[in-house]
Coordinates of C-alpha atoms (C1' of nucleotides) in Angstrom, one line a residue:
Chain A
M594 CA 81.1 86.4 81.1
A595 CA 80.8 86.6 77.3
R596 CA 84.2 87.6 76.3
A597 CA 84.5 91.3 75.4
G598 CA 87.1 90.7 72.7
L599 CA 89.6 93.2 73.9
T600 CA 93.1 93.6 72.4
P601 CA 96.0 95.9 73.5
D602 CA 95.1 98.2 70.5
R603 CA 91.4 98.4 71.4
V604 CA 92.2 99.2 75.0
R605 CA 94.7 101.9 74.0
D606 CA 92.2 103.4 71.5
A607 CA 89.5 103.5 74.2
A608 CA 92.0 105.2 76.5
I609 CA 92.7 107.8 73.8
E610 CA 89.0 108.5 73.4
L611 CA 88.7 108.8 77.2
V612 CA 91.6 111.2 77.3
R613 CA 90.0 113.2 74.5
S614 CA 86.7 113.5 76.4
V615 CA 87.8 113.9 80.0
G616 CA 91.5 114.8 79.9
F617 CA 94.9 113.1 80.4
E618 CA 95.1 113.4 84.1
E619 CA 91.6 112.1 84.5
L620 CA 92.3 108.8 82.7
S621 CA 91.8 105.9 85.2
L622 CA 91.5 102.2 84.9
G623 CA 88.1 102.3 86.5
T624 CA 86.4 104.6 84.0
L625 CA 88.3 102.8 81.2
A626 CA 87.0 99.4 82.3
R627 CA 83.5 100.7 82.6
E628 CA 83.7 102.2 79.1
L629 CA 84.8 98.8 77.8
G630 CA 82.2 96.8 79.7
V631 CA 84.8 94.9 81.7
R632 CA 86.2 94.6 85.2
V633 CA 89.3 96.5 86.1
P634 CA 91.7 93.6 86.5
S635 CA 90.7 92.3 83.0
L636 CA 92.6 95.3 81.5
Y637 CA 95.8 93.8 82.8
N638 CA 95.5 91.1 80.1
H639 CA 96.2 93.8 77.5
V640 CA 98.1 96.5 79.3
D641 CA 101.2 96.3 81.6
N642 CA 99.9 99.0 84.0
L643 CA 98.5 102.5 84.0
D644 CA 101.9 104.1 83.5
T645 CA 102.7 102.3 80.3
L646 CA 99.1 102.9 79.1
R647 CA 99.7 106.6 79.7
A648 CA 102.9 106.3 77.7
A649 CA 101.1 104.7 74.8
V650 CA 98.5 107.4 74.8
S651 CA 101.2 110.1 74.9
A652 CA 103.0 108.5 72.0
S653 CA 99.9 108.5 69.9
A654 CA 99.0 112.1 70.9
T655 CA 102.5 113.2 69.9
N656 CA 101.9 111.7 66.5
T657 CA 98.6 113.4 66.2
L658 CA 100.2 116.7 67.1
D659 CA 102.9 116.1 64.5
E660 CA 100.3 115.5 61.9
A661 CA 98.4 118.6 62.9
L662 CA 101.5 120.6 62.4
A663 CA 102.5 119.0 59.1
P664 CA 100.6 121.2 56.6
A665 CA 102.0 124.4 58.2
Q666 CA 105.0 126.1 56.6
T667 CA 105.6 129.6 58.0
L668 CA 106.2 130.7 61.5
E669 CA 102.6 132.0 61.8
E670 CA 101.1 128.9 60.3
I671 CA 103.0 126.6 62.5
A672 CA 102.2 128.6 65.6
H673 CA 98.5 128.8 64.7
A674 CA 98.3 125.1 64.0
Y675 CA 99.9 124.5 67.4
L676 CA 97.5 126.7 69.3
A677 CA 94.5 125.3 67.4
F678 CA 95.5 121.7 68.2
A679 CA 95.9 122.5 71.9
R680 CA 92.5 124.2 72.0
A681 CA 90.7 121.5 70.0
E682 CA 92.3 118.6 71.8
P683 CA 93.4 119.7 75.2
G684 CA 93.5 116.1 76.5
L685 CA 95.8 115.0 73.7
Y686 CA 97.9 118.1 74.0
R687 CA 98.5 117.5 77.7
A688 CA 99.3 113.8 76.8
S689 CA 101.8 114.9 74.3
L690 CA 103.8 116.8 76.9
R691 CA 104.8 113.6 78.8
A692 CA 108.4 113.0 78.1
P693 CA 109.0 109.9 76.1
S694 CA 110.8 107.1 78.0
V695 CA 114.2 106.3 76.6
D696 CA 113.2 102.8 75.5
N697 CA 110.3 104.0 73.4
I698 CA 111.9 104.7 70.1
A699 CA 108.8 105.5 68.2
H700 CA 107.6 108.0 70.8
E701 CA 111.0 109.7 70.9
A702 CA 111.0 109.9 67.1
A703 CA 107.6 111.5 67.1
A704 CA 108.6 114.0 69.8
L705 CA 111.7 114.8 67.7
R706 CA 109.5 115.4 64.6
V707 CA 107.4 117.9 66.5
L708 CA 110.5 119.7 67.7
E709 CA 111.8 119.8 64.1
R710 CA 108.6 121.3 62.9
I711 CA 108.9 124.1 65.4
E712 CA 112.5 124.6 64.4
S713 CA 111.5 124.7 60.8
A714 CA 109.4 127.8 61.6
L715 CA 112.7 129.6 62.1
A716 CA 114.2 128.5 58.8
E717 CA 113.5 131.8 57.0
F718 CA 115.6 133.7 59.5
P719 CA 119.4 134.0 59.1
L720 CA 120.5 133.4 62.6
S721 CA 123.8 132.5 64.2
V722 CA 124.0 129.1 65.9
D723 CA 123.5 130.5 69.4
A724 CA 120.8 132.9 68.3
R725 CA 119.0 130.1 66.6
I726 CA 119.0 128.0 69.8
D727 CA 117.7 131.0 71.7
A728 CA 115.0 131.5 69.1
I729 CA 113.9 127.9 69.3
R730 CA 113.8 127.9 73.0
G731 CA 112.0 131.2 72.9
L732 CA 109.4 130.0 70.4
R733 CA 108.8 126.8 72.4
A734 CA 108.3 128.8 75.6
L735 CA 106.0 131.2 73.8
L736 CA 103.8 128.5 72.3
H737 CA 103.7 126.3 75.4
G738 CA 103.2 129.2 77.8
F739 CA 100.5 130.8 75.8
V740 CA 98.6 127.5 75.4
E741 CA 98.9 126.7 79.1
L742 CA 97.6 130.1 80.1
T743 CA 94.8 129.9 77.5
L744 CA 93.7 126.4 78.7
A745 CA 93.9 127.5 82.3
G746 CA 91.6 130.4 81.5
A747 CA 94.2 132.9 82.7
F748 CA 93.5 135.6 80.1
E749 CA 90.6 137.4 81.6
M750 CA 90.8 140.7 79.7
E751 CA 88.3 141.6 77.0
R752 CA 90.6 141.4 74.0
P753 CA 90.3 138.2 71.9
V754 CA 93.0 135.6 72.7
E755 CA 93.7 135.1 69.0
A756 CA 94.5 138.8 68.5
S757 CA 97.0 138.7 71.3
F758 CA 98.5 135.5 69.9
D759 CA 99.0 137.3 66.5
G760 CA 100.4 140.4 68.2
M761 CA 102.8 138.2 70.2
L762 CA 104.0 136.4 67.0
Q763 CA 104.4 139.7 65.3
N764 CA 106.5 141.0 68.2
F765 CA 108.5 137.8 68.1
R766 CA 109.1 138.1 64.3
L767 CA 110.1 141.8 64.7
G768 CA 112.6 140.9 67.3
L769 CA 114.2 138.2 65.1
E770 CA 114.3 140.5 62.1
R771 CA 115.8 143.3 64.0
A772 CA 118.5 141.2 65.5
K773 CA 120.1 140.1 62.2
P774 CA 123.2 138.7 63.8
I775 CA 124.7 137.3 60.6
T776 CA 126.5 140.0 58.8
Chain B
M867 CA 98.7 110.1 123.1
A868 CA 100.6 113.2 124.4
R869 CA 99.0 116.0 122.5
A870 CA 101.1 117.2 119.6
G871 CA 100.1 120.8 119.9
L872 CA 99.1 121.4 116.4
T873 CA 97.3 124.5 115.1
P874 CA 96.0 125.4 111.6
D875 CA 99.0 127.6 111.1
R876 CA 101.5 124.9 112.2
V877 CA 99.9 122.4 109.9
R878 CA 99.9 124.8 107.0
D879 CA 103.5 125.7 107.6
A880 CA 104.5 122.0 107.7
A881 CA 102.6 121.6 104.4
I882 CA 104.5 124.4 102.9
E883 CA 107.8 122.9 104.0
L884 CA 106.7 119.6 102.5
V885 CA 105.8 121.2 99.2
R886 CA 109.2 122.9 99.2
S887 CA 111.0 119.6 99.6
V888 CA 108.9 117.2 97.6
G889 CA 106.7 119.3 95.3
F890 CA 103.2 120.5 95.2
E891 CA 101.6 117.5 93.5
E892 CA 103.3 115.2 96.0
L893 CA 101.7 116.8 99.1
S894 CA 99.6 114.2 100.8
L895 CA 98.0 113.9 104.2
G896 CA 99.9 110.7 104.9
T897 CA 103.3 112.2 104.6
L898 CA 102.2 115.4 106.3
A899 CA 100.8 113.5 109.3
R900 CA 104.0 111.4 109.6
E901 CA 106.1 114.6 109.5
L902 CA 104.0 116.0 112.3
G903 CA 104.1 112.8 114.4
V904 CA 100.3 112.4 114.3
R905 CA 97.7 110.1 112.6
V906 CA 96.1 111.3 109.4
P907 CA 92.5 111.9 110.8
S908 CA 94.0 114.2 113.5
L909 CA 94.8 116.7 110.8
Y910 CA 91.1 117.3 110.2
N911 CA 91.0 119.1 113.5
H912 CA 93.0 121.9 111.9
V913 CA 92.2 121.6 108.2
D914 CA 89.0 121.3 106.3
N915 CA 90.4 118.9 103.7
L916 CA 93.3 118.4 101.3
D917 CA 91.9 120.8 98.8
T918 CA 91.6 123.8 101.1
L919 CA 95.1 122.9 102.5
R920 CA 96.4 123.1 98.9
A921 CA 94.6 126.4 98.5
A922 CA 96.3 127.7 101.7
V923 CA 99.7 126.6 100.5
S924 CA 99.0 128.2 97.1
A925 CA 98.1 131.5 98.7
S926 CA 101.2 131.5 100.7
A927 CA 103.4 130.6 97.7
T928 CA 101.8 133.4 95.7
N929 CA 102.8 135.8 98.4
T930 CA 106.3 134.5 98.5
L931 CA 106.5 134.9 94.7
D932 CA 105.2 138.4 95.0
E933 CA 107.9 139.2 97.6
A934 CA 110.6 137.7 95.4
L935 CA 109.6 139.9 92.5
A936 CA 109.3 143.0 94.7
P937 CA 112.9 144.4 94.4
A938 CA 112.9 144.1 90.6
Q939 CA 112.2 147.1 88.5
T940 CA 113.1 146.7 84.8
L941 CA 111.8 144.1 82.4
E942 CA 115.0 142.1 82.7
E943 CA 115.1 142.3 86.5
I944 CA 111.6 141.1 86.9
A945 CA 112.0 138.3 84.4
H946 CA 115.2 137.1 86.1
A947 CA 113.6 137.2 89.5
Y948 CA 110.7 135.2 88.1
L949 CA 113.0 132.5 86.6
A950 CA 115.2 132.5 89.7
F951 CA 112.2 131.9 92.0
A952 CA 110.9 129.1 89.9
R953 CA 114.2 127.3 89.8
A954 CA 115.0 127.9 93.5
E955 CA 111.5 126.9 94.7
P956 CA 109.8 124.7 92.1
G957 CA 107.3 123.4 94.6
L958 CA 106.2 126.8 95.6
Y959 CA 106.2 128.0 92.0
R960 CA 103.9 125.2 91.0
A961 CA 101.7 125.9 94.0
S962 CA 101.4 129.5 93.0
L963 CA 99.9 128.5 89.7
R964 CA 96.8 127.1 91.2
A965 CA 94.0 129.6 90.5
P966 CA 92.7 131.3 93.6
S967 CA 89.1 130.4 94.5
V968 CA 86.7 133.3 94.3
D969 CA 86.0 133.3 98.0
N970 CA 89.7 133.6 99.0
I971 CA 90.2 137.4 98.9
A972 CA 93.7 137.4 100.2
H973 CA 94.8 134.8 97.6
E974 CA 93.2 136.7 94.8
A975 CA 94.8 139.9 95.9
A976 CA 98.3 138.2 96.0
A977 CA 97.7 136.8 92.5
L978 CA 96.8 140.3 91.3
R979 CA 99.9 141.8 92.9
V980 CA 102.1 139.3 91.0
L981 CA 100.2 140.1 87.8
E982 CA 100.7 143.8 88.4
R983 CA 104.4 143.3 88.9
I984 CA 104.7 141.6 85.6
E985 CA 102.7 144.4 84.0
S986 CA 104.9 147.0 85.6
A987 CA 107.8 145.4 83.6
L988 CA 106.2 147.0 80.5
A989 CA 105.7 150.4 82.0
E990 CA 108.7 151.9 80.1
F991 CA 107.2 151.1 76.7
P992 CA 104.7 153.5 75.1
L993 CA 102.1 151.0 73.9
S994 CA 98.5 151.3 72.8
V995 CA 95.9 149.7 75.0
D996 CA 95.6 146.6 72.8
A997 CA 99.3 146.3 72.2
R998 CA 99.9 146.5 76.0
I999 CA 97.4 143.7 76.6
D1000 CA 99.2 141.6 73.9
A1001 CA 102.6 142.4 75.5
I1002 CA 101.3 141.4 78.9
R1003 CA 100.0 138.1 77.7
G1004 CA 103.1 137.6 75.6
L1005 CA 105.4 138.2 78.6
R1006 CA 103.4 135.9 80.8
A1007 CA 103.5 133.2 78.2
L1008 CA 107.2 133.7 77.7
L1009 CA 108.0 133.5 81.4
H1010 CA 105.7 130.7 82.3
G1011 CA 106.5 128.7 79.2
F1012 CA 110.3 129.1 79.7
V1013 CA 110.0 128.1 83.3
E1014 CA 107.9 125.0 82.6
L1015 CA 110.3 123.8 79.9
T1016 CA 113.3 124.5 82.1
L1017 CA 111.8 122.6 85.1
A1018 CA 110.8 119.7 82.8
G1019 CA 114.3 119.5 81.5
A1020 CA 113.2 120.1 78.0
F1021 CA 116.2 122.2 76.9
E1022 CA 118.7 119.6 76.0
M1023 CA 121.1 121.6 73.8
E1024 CA 124.5 122.7 75.1
R1025 CA 123.9 126.4 75.4
P1026 CA 123.3 127.6 78.9
V1027 CA 119.7 128.2 79.7
E1028 CA 120.4 131.6 81.2
A1029 CA 121.9 132.8 77.9
S1030 CA 118.9 131.8 76.0
F1031 CA 116.6 133.4 78.5
D1032 CA 118.6 136.7 78.1
G1033 CA 118.5 136.3 74.3
M1034 CA 114.8 135.7 74.4
L1035 CA 114.2 138.8 76.6
Q1036 CA 116.4 140.9 74.2
N1037 CA 114.3 139.7 71.3
F1038 CA 111.1 140.5 73.2
R1039 CA 112.4 144.0 74.0
L1040 CA 113.4 144.6 70.4
G1041 CA 110.0 143.6 69.2
L1042 CA 108.3 146.0 71.6
E1043 CA 110.6 148.9 70.7
R1044 CA 110.3 148.3 67.1
A1045 CA 106.5 148.3 67.2
K1046 CA 106.1 151.8 68.6
P1047 CA 102.3 151.9 67.9
I1048 CA 101.8 155.3 69.7
T1049 CA 102.7 158.0 67.2
Chain C
dG1287 C1' 83.3 66.5 66.8
dA1288 C1' 85.7 65.9 71.4
dC1289 C1' 89.8 67.4 73.8
dT1290 C1' 93.6 70.2 75.3
dT1291 C1' 95.5 74.5 76.3
dA1292 C1' 96.3 79.3 76.3
dA1293 C1' 94.2 83.4 76.8
dA1294 C1' 90.6 86.3 78.7
dA1295 C1' 87.7 87.3 82.0
dC1296 C1' 86.5 86.9 86.7
dT1297 C1' 86.6 87.2 92.2
dA1298 C1' 89.2 88.2 96.2
dA1299 C1' 92.6 90.5 98.4
dT1300 C1' 96.4 94.1 99.5
dG1301 C1' 97.8 98.5 100.2
dC1302 C1' 97.6 103.1 99.2
dT1303 C1' 94.8 107.5 99.1
dA1304 C1' 91.1 111.0 101.4
dT1305 C1' 87.3 111.3 104.4
dT1306 C1' 83.7 110.6 108.1
dA1307 C1' 81.8 108.8 112.5
dG1308 C1' 82.4 107.9 116.9
dT1309 C1' 85.4 107.4 121.1
dT1310 C1' 88.9 108.6 124.4
dT1311 C1' 92.0 111.7 126.3
dT1312 C1' 93.9 115.9 127.5
dT1313 C1' 93.9 120.6 128.9
dG1314 C1' 92.1 125.3 130.0
dG1315 C1' 88.8 127.8 132.7
dT1316 C1' 85.6 127.9 136.5
Chain D
dA148 C1' 88.7 119.5 141.7
dC149 C1' 85.6 119.5 137.9
dC150 C1' 83.4 120.4 133.3
dA151 C1' 83.4 121.2 128.7
dA152 C1' 85.7 121.9 124.5
dA153 C1' 89.2 120.6 121.7
dA154 C1' 92.7 117.4 120.1
dA155 C1' 93.9 113.1 119.4
dC156 C1' 92.7 108.4 118.6
dT157 C1' 90.5 103.9 116.3
dA158 C1' 87.5 102.0 113.0
dA159 C1' 85.2 102.2 108.9
dT160 C1' 84.0 103.5 103.9
dA161 C1' 85.0 104.4 99.3
dG162 C1' 88.1 105.1 95.5
dC163 C1' 92.5 104.2 93.3
dA164 C1' 96.1 100.6 91.1
dT165 C1' 97.8 96.2 91.4
dT166 C1' 98.5 91.0 92.1
dA167 C1' 97.2 86.2 93.0
dG168 C1' 94.5 82.7 92.0
dT169 C1' 90.2 80.7 89.7
dT170 C1' 86.9 80.0 86.1
dT171 C1' 85.4 80.3 81.5
dT172 C1' 85.8 80.8 76.8
dA173 C1' 87.5 79.9 72.4
dA174 C1' 90.9 78.3 69.2
dG175 C1' 93.7 74.6 67.4
dT176 C1' 94.6 69.7 67.1
dC177 C1' 93.7 64.8 66.8

DNA sequence: GACTTAAAACTAATGCTATTAGTTTTTGGT
DNA sequence: ACCAAAAACTAATAGCATTAGTTTTAAGTC
């Protein structure tokens, strides 16, 4: 039997690596156990169940996304960092979308940090309270929607995806500047 | 045994109803068979497998989405129809997102019709070829992203979701009008 | 250094999923 | 009334997560 020396952290880290290579939806206890050289039920010595393991991976992925956004300042920088992360780490990006459970304080905090970084992209614009909420929701929709369509391979036309992303951001910025609701 | 009188169409229709009530991901042969008063393997007399059944549901859902968008003319009308459909029929909306397989001509045609309707929302704007591609991609991202975040319950702030949707569209329109790249 | 004990790994089993093979039954057409 | 095709069935396989119960390993204590 030769004990494999697993710990909750090692199992979680292996799960993260698996998600990075095969995707979040594809994470299964079978492949994870094989990767760790152990039988499936042995994982239950270190993990409650698949759902909590997914939650742990999601929390970590949200932190990684937060760190990827950290250096960015302007609207364009933050948006580019967001798209770049999703394209470089689609598995982690998809993992980060899972809503934190209410009892997972650290996960909730990380999700809030990501949200605040996106909100900070709008700091330069003088917006009313309502217009700012609309802008936040609009930016989130834009980023998430563009990423999803990109990952799904839905953009079939010739033009480079990056160019459209930039054009879209320019359009977004123009709309915000034109609005100028605080007078 | 008392033959149940199933046909491929009846099975597909029952699958559609199931997707409408429980969601696209939740469609399973077990629940479908129970709904039809039949054992699971009996379904294989009318359906190739779960994947092609999902494809059939997706094709039908894409048609339904197309019909829901048909009466809309302007950018705002089309966007509202899109959001309204997704909120009224989240199961069908999710089903419509599945990419058509290359051999399913009717499905591909329906997906193309939906795409053209979204493109037609930009007909009123005089845009260069590239700017139009960017606008199409941006609008698709906006619509899909907003719908996803809405269905996921990601908009937690007080302001009504519809108001933000309208604000977002206004912003989008302003950006397009401001750009005016054909001069 | 032997012993006790908790933890880590195991096997076996349950109950879900989709799917296939093979069998019985029903029904439409001759 | 009969024959053949189609529709339903049972039984079985394989993959999934999970639990119960058992063995083994290793760490800590006397």
